[in-house]
Each structure stands twice: as C-alpha cells, then as structure tokens.
CSV table of C-alpha atoms in Angstrom, one decimal:
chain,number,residue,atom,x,y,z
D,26,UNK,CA,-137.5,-3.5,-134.8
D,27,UNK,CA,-137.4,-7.1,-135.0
D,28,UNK,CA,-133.9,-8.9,-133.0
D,29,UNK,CA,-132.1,-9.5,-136.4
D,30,UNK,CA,-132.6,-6.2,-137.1
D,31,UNK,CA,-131.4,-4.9,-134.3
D,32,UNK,CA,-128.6,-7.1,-133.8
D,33,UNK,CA,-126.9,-5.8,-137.6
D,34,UNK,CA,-128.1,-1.8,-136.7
D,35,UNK,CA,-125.2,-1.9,-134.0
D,36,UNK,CA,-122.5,-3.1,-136.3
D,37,UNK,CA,-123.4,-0.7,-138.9
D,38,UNK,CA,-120.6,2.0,-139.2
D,39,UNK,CA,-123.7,4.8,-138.0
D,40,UNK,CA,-123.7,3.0,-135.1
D,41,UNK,CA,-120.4,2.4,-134.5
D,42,UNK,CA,-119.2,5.6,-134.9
D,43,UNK,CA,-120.9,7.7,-132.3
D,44,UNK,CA,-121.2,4.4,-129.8
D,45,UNK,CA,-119.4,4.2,-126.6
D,46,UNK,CA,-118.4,1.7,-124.0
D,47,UNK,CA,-121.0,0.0,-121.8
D,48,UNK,CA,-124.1,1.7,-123.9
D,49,UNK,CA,-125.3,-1.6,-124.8
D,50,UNK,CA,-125.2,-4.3,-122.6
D,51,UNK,CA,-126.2,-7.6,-124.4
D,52,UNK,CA,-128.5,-10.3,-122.2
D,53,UNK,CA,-127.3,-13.1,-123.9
D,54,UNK,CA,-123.7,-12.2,-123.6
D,55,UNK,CA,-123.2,-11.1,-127.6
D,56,UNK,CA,-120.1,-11.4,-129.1
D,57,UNK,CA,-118.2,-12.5,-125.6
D,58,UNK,CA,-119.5,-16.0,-127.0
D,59,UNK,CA,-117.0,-16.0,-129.3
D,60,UNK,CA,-114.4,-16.4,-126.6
D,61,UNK,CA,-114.8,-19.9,-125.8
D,62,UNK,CA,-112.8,-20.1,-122.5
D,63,UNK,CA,-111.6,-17.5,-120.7
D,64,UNK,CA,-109.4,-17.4,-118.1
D,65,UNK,CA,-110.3,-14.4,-114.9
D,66,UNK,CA,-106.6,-13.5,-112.9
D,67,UNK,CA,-107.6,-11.4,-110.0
D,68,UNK,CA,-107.9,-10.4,-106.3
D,69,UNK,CA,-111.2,-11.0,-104.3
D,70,UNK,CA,-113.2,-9.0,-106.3
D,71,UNK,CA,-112.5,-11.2,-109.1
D,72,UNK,CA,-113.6,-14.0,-106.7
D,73,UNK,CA,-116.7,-13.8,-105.3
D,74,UNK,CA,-115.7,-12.9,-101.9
D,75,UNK,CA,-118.2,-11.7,-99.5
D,76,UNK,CA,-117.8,-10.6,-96.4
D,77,UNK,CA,-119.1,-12.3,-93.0
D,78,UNK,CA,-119.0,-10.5,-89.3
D,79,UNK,CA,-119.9,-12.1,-85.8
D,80,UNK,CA,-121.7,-10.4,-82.9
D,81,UNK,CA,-118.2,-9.2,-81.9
D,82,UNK,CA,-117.6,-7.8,-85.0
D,83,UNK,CA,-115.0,-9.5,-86.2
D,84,UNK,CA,-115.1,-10.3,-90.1
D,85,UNK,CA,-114.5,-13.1,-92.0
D,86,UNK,CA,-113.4,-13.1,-95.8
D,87,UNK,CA,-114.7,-16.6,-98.2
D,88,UNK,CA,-114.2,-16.7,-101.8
D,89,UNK,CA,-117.8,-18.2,-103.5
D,90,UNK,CA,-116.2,-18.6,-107.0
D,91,UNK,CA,-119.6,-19.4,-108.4
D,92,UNK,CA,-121.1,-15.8,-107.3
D,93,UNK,CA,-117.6,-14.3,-108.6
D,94,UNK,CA,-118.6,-12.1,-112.0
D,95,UNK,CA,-116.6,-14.3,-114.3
D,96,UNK,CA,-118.9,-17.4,-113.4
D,97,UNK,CA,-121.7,-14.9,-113.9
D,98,UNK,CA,-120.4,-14.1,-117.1
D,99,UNK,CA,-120.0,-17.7,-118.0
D,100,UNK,CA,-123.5,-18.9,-117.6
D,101,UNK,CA,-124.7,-15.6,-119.5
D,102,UNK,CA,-122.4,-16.4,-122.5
D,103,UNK,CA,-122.1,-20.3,-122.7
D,104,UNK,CA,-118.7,-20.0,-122.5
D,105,UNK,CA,-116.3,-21.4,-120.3
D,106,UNK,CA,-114.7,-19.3,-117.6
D,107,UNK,CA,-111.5,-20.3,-115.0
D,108,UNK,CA,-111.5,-18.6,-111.7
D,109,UNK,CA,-107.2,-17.7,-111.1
D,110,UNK,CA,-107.8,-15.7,-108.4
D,111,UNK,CA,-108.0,-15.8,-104.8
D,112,UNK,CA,-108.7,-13.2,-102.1
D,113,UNK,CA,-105.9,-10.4,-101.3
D,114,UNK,CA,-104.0,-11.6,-104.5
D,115,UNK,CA,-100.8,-9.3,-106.0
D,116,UNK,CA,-99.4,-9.4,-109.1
D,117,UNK,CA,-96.3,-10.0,-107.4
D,118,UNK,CA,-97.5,-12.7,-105.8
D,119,UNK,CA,-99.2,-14.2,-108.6
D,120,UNK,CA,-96.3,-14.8,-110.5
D,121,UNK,CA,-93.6,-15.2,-107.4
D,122,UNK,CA,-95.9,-18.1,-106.1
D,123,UNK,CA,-99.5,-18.3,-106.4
D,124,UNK,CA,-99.6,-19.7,-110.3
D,125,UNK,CA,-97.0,-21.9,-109.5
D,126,UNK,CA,-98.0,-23.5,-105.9
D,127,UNK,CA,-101.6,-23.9,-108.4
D,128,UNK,CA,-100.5,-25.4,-111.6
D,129,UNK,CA,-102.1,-22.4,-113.2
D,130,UNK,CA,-98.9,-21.7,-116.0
D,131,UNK,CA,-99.9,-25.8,-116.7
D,132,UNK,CA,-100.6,-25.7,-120.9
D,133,UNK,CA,-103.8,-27.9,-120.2
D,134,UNK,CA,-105.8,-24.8,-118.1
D,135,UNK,CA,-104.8,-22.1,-121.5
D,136,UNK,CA,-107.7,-20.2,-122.2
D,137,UNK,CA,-108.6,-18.4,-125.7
D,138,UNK,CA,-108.8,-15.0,-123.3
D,139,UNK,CA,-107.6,-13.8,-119.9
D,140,UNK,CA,-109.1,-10.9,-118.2
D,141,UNK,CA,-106.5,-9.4,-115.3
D,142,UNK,CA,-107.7,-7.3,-112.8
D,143,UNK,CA,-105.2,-6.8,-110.4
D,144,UNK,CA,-103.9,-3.6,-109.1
D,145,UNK,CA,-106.3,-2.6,-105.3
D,146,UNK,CA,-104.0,-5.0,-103.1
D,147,UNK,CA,-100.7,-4.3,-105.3
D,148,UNK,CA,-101.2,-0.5,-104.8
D,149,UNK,CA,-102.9,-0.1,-101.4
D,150,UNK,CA,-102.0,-2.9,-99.5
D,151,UNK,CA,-98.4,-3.8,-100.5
D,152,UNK,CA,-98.4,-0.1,-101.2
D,153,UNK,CA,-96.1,-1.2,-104.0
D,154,UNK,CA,-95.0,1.5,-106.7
D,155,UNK,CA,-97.2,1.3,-109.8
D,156,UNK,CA,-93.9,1.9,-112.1
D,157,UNK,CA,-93.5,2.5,-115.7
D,158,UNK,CA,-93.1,0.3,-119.1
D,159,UNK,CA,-89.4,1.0,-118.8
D,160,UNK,CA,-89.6,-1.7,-116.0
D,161,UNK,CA,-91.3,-4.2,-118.7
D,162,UNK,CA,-88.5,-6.2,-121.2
D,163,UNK,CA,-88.9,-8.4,-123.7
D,164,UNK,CA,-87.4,-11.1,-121.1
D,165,UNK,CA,-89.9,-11.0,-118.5
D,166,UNK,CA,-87.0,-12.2,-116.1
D,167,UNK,CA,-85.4,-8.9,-116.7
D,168,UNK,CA,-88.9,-7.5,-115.2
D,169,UNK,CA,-88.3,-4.6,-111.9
D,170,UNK,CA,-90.2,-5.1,-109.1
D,171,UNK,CA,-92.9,-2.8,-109.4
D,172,UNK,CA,-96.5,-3.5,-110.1
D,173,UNK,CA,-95.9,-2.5,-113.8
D,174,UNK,CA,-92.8,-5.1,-113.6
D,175,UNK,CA,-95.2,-8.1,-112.0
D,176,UNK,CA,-97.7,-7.3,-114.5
D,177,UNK,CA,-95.8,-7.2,-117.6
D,178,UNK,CA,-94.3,-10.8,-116.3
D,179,UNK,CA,-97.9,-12.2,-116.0
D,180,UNK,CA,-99.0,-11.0,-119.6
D,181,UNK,CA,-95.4,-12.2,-120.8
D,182,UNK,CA,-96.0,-16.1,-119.4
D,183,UNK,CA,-99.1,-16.0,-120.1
D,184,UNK,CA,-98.2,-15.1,-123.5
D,185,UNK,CA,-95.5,-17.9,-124.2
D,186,UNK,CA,-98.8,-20.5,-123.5
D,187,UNK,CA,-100.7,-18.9,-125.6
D,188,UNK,CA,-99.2,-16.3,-128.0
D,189,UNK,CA,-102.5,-15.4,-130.0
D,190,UNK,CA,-104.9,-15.6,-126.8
D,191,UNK,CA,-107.2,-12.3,-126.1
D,192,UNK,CA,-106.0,-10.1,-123.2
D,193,UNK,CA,-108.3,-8.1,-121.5
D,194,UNK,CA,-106.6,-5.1,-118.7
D,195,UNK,CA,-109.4,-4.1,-116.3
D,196,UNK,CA,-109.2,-0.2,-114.6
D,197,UNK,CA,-110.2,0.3,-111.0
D,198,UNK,CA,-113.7,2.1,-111.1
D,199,UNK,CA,-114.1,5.4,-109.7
D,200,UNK,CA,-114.6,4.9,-105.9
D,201,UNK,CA,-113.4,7.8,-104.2
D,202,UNK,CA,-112.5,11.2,-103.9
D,203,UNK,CA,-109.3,11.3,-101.4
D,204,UNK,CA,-106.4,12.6,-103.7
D,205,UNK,CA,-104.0,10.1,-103.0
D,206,UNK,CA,-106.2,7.0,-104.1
D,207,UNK,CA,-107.4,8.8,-107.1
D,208,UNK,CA,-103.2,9.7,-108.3
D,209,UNK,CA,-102.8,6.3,-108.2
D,210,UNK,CA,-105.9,4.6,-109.8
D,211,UNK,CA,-105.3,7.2,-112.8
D,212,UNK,CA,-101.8,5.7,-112.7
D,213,UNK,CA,-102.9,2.5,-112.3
D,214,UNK,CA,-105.2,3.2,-115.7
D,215,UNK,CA,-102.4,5.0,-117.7
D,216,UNK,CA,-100.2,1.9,-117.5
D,217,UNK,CA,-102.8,-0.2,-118.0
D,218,UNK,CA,-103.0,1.9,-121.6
D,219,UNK,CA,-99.8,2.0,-122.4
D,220,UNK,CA,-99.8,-2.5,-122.0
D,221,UNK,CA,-102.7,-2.7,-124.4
D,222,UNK,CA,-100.0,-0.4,-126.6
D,223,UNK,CA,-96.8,-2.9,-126.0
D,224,UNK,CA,-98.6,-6.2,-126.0
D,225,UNK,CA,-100.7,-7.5,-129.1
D,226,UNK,CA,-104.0,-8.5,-128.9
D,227,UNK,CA,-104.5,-6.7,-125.7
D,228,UNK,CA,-107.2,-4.2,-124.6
D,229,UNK,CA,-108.3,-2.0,-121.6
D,230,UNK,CA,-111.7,-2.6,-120.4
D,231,UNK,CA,-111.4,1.2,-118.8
D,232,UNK,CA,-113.8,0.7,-115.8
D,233,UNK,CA,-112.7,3.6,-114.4
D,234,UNK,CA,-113.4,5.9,-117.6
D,235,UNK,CA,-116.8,4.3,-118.3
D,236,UNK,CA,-118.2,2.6,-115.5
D,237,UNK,CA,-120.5,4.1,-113.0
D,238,UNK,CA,-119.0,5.9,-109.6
D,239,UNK,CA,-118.8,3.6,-107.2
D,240,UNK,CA,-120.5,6.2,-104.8
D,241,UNK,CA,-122.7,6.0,-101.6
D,242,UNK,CA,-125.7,5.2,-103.6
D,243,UNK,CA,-123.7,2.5,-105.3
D,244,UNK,CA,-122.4,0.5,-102.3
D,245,UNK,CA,-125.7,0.8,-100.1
D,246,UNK,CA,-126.9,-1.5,-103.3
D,247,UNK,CA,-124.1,-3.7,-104.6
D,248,UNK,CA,-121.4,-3.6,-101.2
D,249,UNK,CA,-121.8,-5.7,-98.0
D,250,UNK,CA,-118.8,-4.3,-96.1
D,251,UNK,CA,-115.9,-3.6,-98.2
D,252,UNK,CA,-116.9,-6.6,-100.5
D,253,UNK,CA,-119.5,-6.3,-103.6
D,254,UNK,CA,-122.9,-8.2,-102.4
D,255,UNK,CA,-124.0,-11.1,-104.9
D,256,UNK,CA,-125.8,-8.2,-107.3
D,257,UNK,CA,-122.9,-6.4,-107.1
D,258,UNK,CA,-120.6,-9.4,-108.9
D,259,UNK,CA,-123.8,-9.8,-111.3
D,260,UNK,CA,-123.5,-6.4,-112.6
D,261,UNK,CA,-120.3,-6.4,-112.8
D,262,UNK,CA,-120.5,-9.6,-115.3
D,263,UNK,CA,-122.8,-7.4,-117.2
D,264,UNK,CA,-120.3,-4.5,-117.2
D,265,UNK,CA,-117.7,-6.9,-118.4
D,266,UNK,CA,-119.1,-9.0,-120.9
D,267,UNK,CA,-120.9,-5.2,-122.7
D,268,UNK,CA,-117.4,-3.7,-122.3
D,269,UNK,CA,-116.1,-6.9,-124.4
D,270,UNK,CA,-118.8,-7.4,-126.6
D,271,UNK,CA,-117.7,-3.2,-127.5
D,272,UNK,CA,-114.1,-4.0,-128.2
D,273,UNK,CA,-115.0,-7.2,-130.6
D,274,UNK,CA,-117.7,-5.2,-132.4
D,275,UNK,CA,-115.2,-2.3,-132.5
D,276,UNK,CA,-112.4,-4.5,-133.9
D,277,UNK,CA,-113.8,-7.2,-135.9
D,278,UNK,CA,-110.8,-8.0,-137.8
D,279,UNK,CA,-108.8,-8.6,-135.0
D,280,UNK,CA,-111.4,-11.4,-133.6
D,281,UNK,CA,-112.4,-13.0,-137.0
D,282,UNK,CA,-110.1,-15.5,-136.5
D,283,UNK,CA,-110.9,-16.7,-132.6
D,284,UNK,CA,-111.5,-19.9,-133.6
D,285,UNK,CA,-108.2,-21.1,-134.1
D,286,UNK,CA,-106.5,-19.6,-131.2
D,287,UNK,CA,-104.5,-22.1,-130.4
D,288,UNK,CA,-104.3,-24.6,-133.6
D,289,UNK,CA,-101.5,-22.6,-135.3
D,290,UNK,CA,-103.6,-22.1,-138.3
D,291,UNK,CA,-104.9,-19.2,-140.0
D,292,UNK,CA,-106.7,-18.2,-143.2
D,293,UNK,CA,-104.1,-16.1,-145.1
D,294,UNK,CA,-106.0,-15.5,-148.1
D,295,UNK,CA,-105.3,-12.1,-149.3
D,296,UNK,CA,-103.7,-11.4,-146.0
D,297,UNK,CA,-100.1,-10.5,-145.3
C-alpha cells in the first residue's frame, strides 16, 4: 500500500471504528502538525530531568529542556513547543507563583494547545487531596485548595488567553502495584475525565488506560534513577504525539478550524 493510501485507510470510518489509542504511532508526527505551537505545563518529567549521583551517592536533579518529550515532539512535528515546566512543580504552585515569577500568563507566550501533566508531586509529595469538580467554579478565584481546585484555575487562566486553544489532560501511567498509589492515580485519572467533560475543547490523553506498565522491564530501559533516561522522554514524545494525532483523527470537526485559533474568525457557513 503506497503512503497516500495508507494515510486515507486510517481515517476511513472501518478504521476508525475498531481503532484505539496509541495503535498507530505516526513518524512524522501526523496530525499534531496541525497544532502549530503548543505549550507543555508540567513537573520534571515534562522537563527533561535526568538524574546525576556522585561517589557518595548523593543525587543531583537538572532539567535538559531539549531532551524533555515536548521538544522531542517538536522536532518530530515542525511545530513549535514551550517548556512551562520545571522540576518538582505543583499545580498549586504553578498558579500561586511559578507562572507569575516567569511571565508565563504573558498573552505573547499563548499557544494554539497546552498539554498539562501535573498530578505525581501534587499527590505524593505535597500529599495534597486530589478533590472533586465541586471544588472547580466558573470564577477560578472561587477555586478550593485541592489539586482539582489548582487545576481547574490553571485550565481557567489559561482559558481567558486563549479561549478556543486545544487542552490536552495527561494520566499518570501505570507504575505500580502498592494500593495506595494506584487509589489515587485512578483518582487522579477520573478527575482528569470529568475536566475534559466541564471544559471545552479539552481531552484526556489516558496514559494510564493505554500506555504500557511502567514495570521492571520498562525502567531498566527508559529510567536512570527515578528519572526517565533520554529514550525514555523520546518515547514518550511518540506516545504523545500518537495519542494526539488519535483524538484529531477521532474528532475532525472539532480541529477543522485550528488555524484560526486565536484570530477571532471562523467559517460559519452552514454552521450554527
């Protein structure tokens, strides 16, 4: 089958209908092209951050943006892509201080699409409680201070920049067995749903439904320490921008009019 060919087969509705998440993973970044600048909110992992030790064994934590999978993904794709992350970063402290101390709520750094994956540090190192939509108002000031409350703020002001940019709610992958991490990674996920329900133009790239188990196999290839390796943050790109590329070829109405996210305009013809 020649690439044209191929290309239409998996936008065919035979395709489309028995097709799930992260079975194709396109090398030239498919339909994530479309997204001409996106912008990546997250903690180390979103960051590049590997992980140095001395003799003594004491470790030392540096952010390489340009390994981080979102720079990855940008030289697969052509598109542009804006590192708003940093190592150990919260919700909470994304939107208490980190944006702000950065200039990142500045109109000039708005991106067509966001990707946020926060949740690991919010959950198991502030220990913070994941929460519930009733925490999330229409007036993101209104916001509790639970993870759900921080994260509804940060889709809400990201929202009043851009009102017709993409969002893009990343899961925590399947990494464990211990009962207490896997409650609240499922909790983590089920919140993450019911945002992509509340906010418009907002999906779930469901990591942990979809994605493989981040097992012993897993980390002996793509972990140095507690940190992905550089492969690691590669295939994670891949696993992003196939997860995308899913939800645009699943949804092609709701992406036909990317290019003028941001201009105000739209083509209304026979439209509501």
């Amino acid at each position: 089958m020649i690439a044209t060919e191929d290309m239409m087969r998996r936008f065919s509705p035979e395709f489309l209908k028995n097709e799930k998440p992260l079975e194709y993973i396109p090398a030239d970044g498919g339909m994530v092209g479309v997204l001409r600048t996106i912008g990546c909110v997250g903690d180390s992992l979103s960051s590049g951050e590997f992980e140095s030790t001395n003799l003594e064994g004491g470790k030392g934590y540096h952010d390489y943006f340009d390994y981080s999978w979102g720079q990855y993904m940008a030289r697969m794709a052509g598109v542009t892509v804006r590192n708003f992350s940093r190592g150990g970063m919260t919700a909470q402290e994304y939107c208490e201080t980190f944006a702000s101390q950065n200039d990142f709520w500045n109109p000039e750094l708005v991106c067509s699409a966001y990707i946020i994956a926060l949740g690991l540090n919010d959950l198991f190192g502030r220990k913070m409680d994941v929460g519930t939509m009733a925490d999330v108002h229409e007036d993101w000031t209104r916001n509790e201070r639970t993870f759900a409350g921080y994260y509804g703020q940060l889709i809400s002001r990201l929202k009043q920049i851009r009102p017709d940019a993409k969002f893009f709610l990343m899961t925590i992958p399947r990494d464990s067995e211990e009962p207490e991490r896997v409650r609240l990674c499922d909790e983590h996920a089920k919140l993450l749903h019911a945002m992509a329900a509340r906010f418009e133009n907002t999906y779930v790239l469901d990591l942990r439904a979809h994605a493989p188990v981040y097992d012993k196999a897993f980390h002996e290839n793509f972990f140095l320490g507690g940190h992905m390796n550089a492969a690691g943050y590669l295939l994670t790109a891949k696993l992003v921008i196939g997860y995308i590329d899913y939800l645009i070829r699943h949804n092609m109405e709701d992406f036909s009019q990317v290019g003028f996210i941001g201009t105000g305009l739209r083509n209304r013809v026979g439209k509501a």
